């Protein structure tokens, strides 16, 4: 057996702790659709490996994954599943009677396109993401199929290859199998584009932040989108806000955990750094033991956008004070936007809202107006379609 | 101690006029009661709504209970004591003591639950507003330990137990 020693030491040579007794195991494909669905439901979407340190080995990561599954007990989706076992890729190729993947630098003159299985050309992607930001170390190996005539059907890396060709390069790295079966074209394409793990918004933010830092350290120009991620990181970091993957339950809910980083990035871009920073700070200070509510921030940004009060600091302080008078508990962050939205929906007899940030901003405006005693200049929020605007009054003690 | 009623009555009235403005479950039970409070601004009603959830009352029963509930009570020496209906942040008498017992309203079953059960009443009849009243905590203490006959026999003798 070639499982890492850490794995076999704990889970057993045949993964007894993870899969149960060998004799009781069944092949995944022998399960009914209903049985498969019941197990799929129990697969954790996300497993945090942050606690394993800065450079955990793959064996440590796999151990953590297996351990998390085993800890699910009766709900372990792999319990009783007969996983196939192969000594090597070569062994799997023989067992499954399928070709193996080769890897070489290949001449683009051999490359052809299977028009039935391939998409067309996204030119902006080639020019903006590849040609204008070309880095040889980022031309990853593509994937394809070489037929008996020597033609290579490229099933992944069409854009990378065309980008290289535009720059005069005529050899690119490629993984390929040797086969005349066009079946592999659609299989390779699907495996890469359908079955692969998509980059989540959290990952995008995390990678952009790291890349911005690396660029600054190396003295390179920082990509504007990376700069936004880094600016957001600095604000979150200063406020103790933890940005996490959606579905990551390892941090708990009793902290300023932000799982909607995709939305926050959109709002940051729409309202700009200054307003976004103020809104994030107000929200984090108001509800320090609450999940970070992006909807509150969205409404705050929309509200702040229209304000012209002479002292931003005073206005932010009064917003904080007014909201805390209505919602004194530090963990009631979720109530602010939900109270406002519920009042608006009920009083307008609607089940779904249009102009959500404007609605929340209007609620905040009413709240500050009612609960603040300071001499503030408060401007009304602006409805996108004034003739169809919602009219509602927030429930307040006045 | 229990002669601090003037100050306490004043504080209760002030709290009614300027109640806590926050949405807090310890003060307003839940979001629904809070919203009702923002419309009626009535702490007594909050207390009655608490019974609504406890006994699953209809709105009609809530209205009946509210209508019969007094704002305070007149004690045996002619002092009118306001009930401290507020909860949580609206509560005025926050420290245990004799004064608190004179102002704290408690809901009391007029015919006790055990007696009503023995008479064959249903839970719905036992917990109907017609069988519930607000009385002060100090009255409730006496009522808990003595029935009507015991009270009639013992109460005339109590004054003689005190010196002077």
Short mmCIF file of N, CA, C and O in Angstrom, two decimals, chain A residues 16 40 62 70 111 123 141 147 161 171 189 192 201 251 280 291 313 354 364 379 386:
data_model
loop_
_atom_site.label_atom_id
_atom_site.label_comp_id
_atom_site.label_asym_id
_atom_site.label_seq_id
_atom_site.Cartn_x
_atom_site.Cartn_y
_atom_site.Cartn_z
N UNK A 16 -9.39 1.40 7.49
CA UNK A 16 -10.51 0.84 8.24
C UNK A 16 -11.31 1.93 8.96
O UNK A 16 -12.54 1.97 8.92
N UNK A 40 -23.97 12.41 -0.40
CA UNK A 40 -23.45 13.67 -0.96
C UNK A 40 -23.79 14.84 -0.03
O UNK A 40 -22.98 15.74 0.20
N UNK A 62 -4.19 15.53 3.76
CA UNK A 62 -5.07 14.38 3.53
C UNK A 62 -5.51 13.77 4.86
O UNK A 62 -6.66 13.37 5.03
N UNK A 70 -14.01 11.17 9.28
CA UNK A 70 -14.21 10.14 10.30
C UNK A 70 -14.95 10.70 11.51
O UNK A 70 -15.78 10.02 12.11
N UNK A 111 -1.07 21.48 -33.50
CA UNK A 111 -2.31 21.68 -32.73
C UNK A 111 -3.52 21.87 -33.64
O UNK A 111 -3.46 22.64 -34.62
N UNK A 123 -11.31 36.76 -27.05
CA UNK A 123 -10.15 37.56 -27.43
C UNK A 123 -9.69 38.51 -26.31
O UNK A 123 -8.49 38.67 -26.08
N UNK A 141 0.96 23.97 -18.40
CA UNK A 141 0.77 22.93 -19.43
C UNK A 141 -0.71 22.78 -19.76
O UNK A 141 -1.55 22.76 -18.86
N UNK A 147 -3.49 12.11 -31.95
CA UNK A 147 -3.99 10.94 -32.70
C UNK A 147 -2.86 10.29 -33.49
O UNK A 147 -1.72 10.76 -33.49
N UNK A 161 -2.27 29.16 -25.59
CA UNK A 161 -1.48 28.86 -26.79
C UNK A 161 -1.57 30.00 -27.80
O UNK A 161 -0.56 30.45 -28.35
N UNK A 171 6.28 26.90 -29.31
CA UNK A 171 6.26 25.65 -28.54
C UNK A 171 5.69 25.92 -27.15
O UNK A 171 6.10 26.88 -26.47
N UNK A 189 -12.23 17.99 -21.68
CA UNK A 189 -12.82 19.33 -21.56
C UNK A 189 -13.74 19.41 -20.34
O UNK A 189 -13.69 20.36 -19.55
N UNK A 192 -11.91 19.39 -16.94
CA UNK A 192 -11.27 20.65 -16.58
C UNK A 192 -12.30 21.76 -16.32
O UNK A 192 -12.17 22.51 -15.36
N UNK A 201 -14.78 33.17 -4.40
CA UNK A 201 -14.54 34.61 -4.19
C UNK A 201 -13.52 34.81 -3.07
O UNK A 201 -12.69 35.72 -3.13
N UNK A 251 -14.53 28.76 12.48
CA UNK A 251 -14.27 29.98 13.23
C UNK A 251 -15.40 30.28 14.23
O UNK A 251 -15.19 30.91 15.23
N UNK A 280 -17.46 49.97 6.81
CA UNK A 280 -16.92 48.75 7.44
C UNK A 280 -16.58 49.02 8.90
O UNK A 280 -16.89 48.23 9.79
N UNK A 291 -21.55 37.97 13.38
CA UNK A 291 -21.08 37.70 12.02
C UNK A 291 -21.12 39.03 11.26
O UNK A 291 -22.09 39.78 11.39
N UNK A 313 -16.45 62.35 10.97
CA UNK A 313 -16.23 61.64 12.23
C UNK A 313 -17.46 61.75 13.12
O UNK A 313 -17.91 60.77 13.72
N UNK A 354 -36.77 45.54 -4.28
CA UNK A 354 -35.86 46.14 -5.26
C UNK A 354 -35.03 47.15 -4.49
O UNK A 354 -35.38 47.54 -3.39
N UNK A 364 -31.72 53.47 7.88
CA UNK A 364 -30.66 54.08 8.71
C UNK A 364 -30.91 55.58 8.86
O UNK A 364 -30.75 56.16 9.93
N UNK A 379 -28.97 64.41 4.64
CA UNK A 379 -29.61 64.46 3.33
C UNK A 379 -30.42 63.18 3.10
O UNK A 379 -30.05 62.11 3.58
N UNK A 386 -37.90 57.60 -8.53
CA UNK A 386 -38.64 58.33 -7.49
C UNK A 386 -40.15 58.08 -7.51
O UNK A 386 -40.79 58.07 -6.47
#
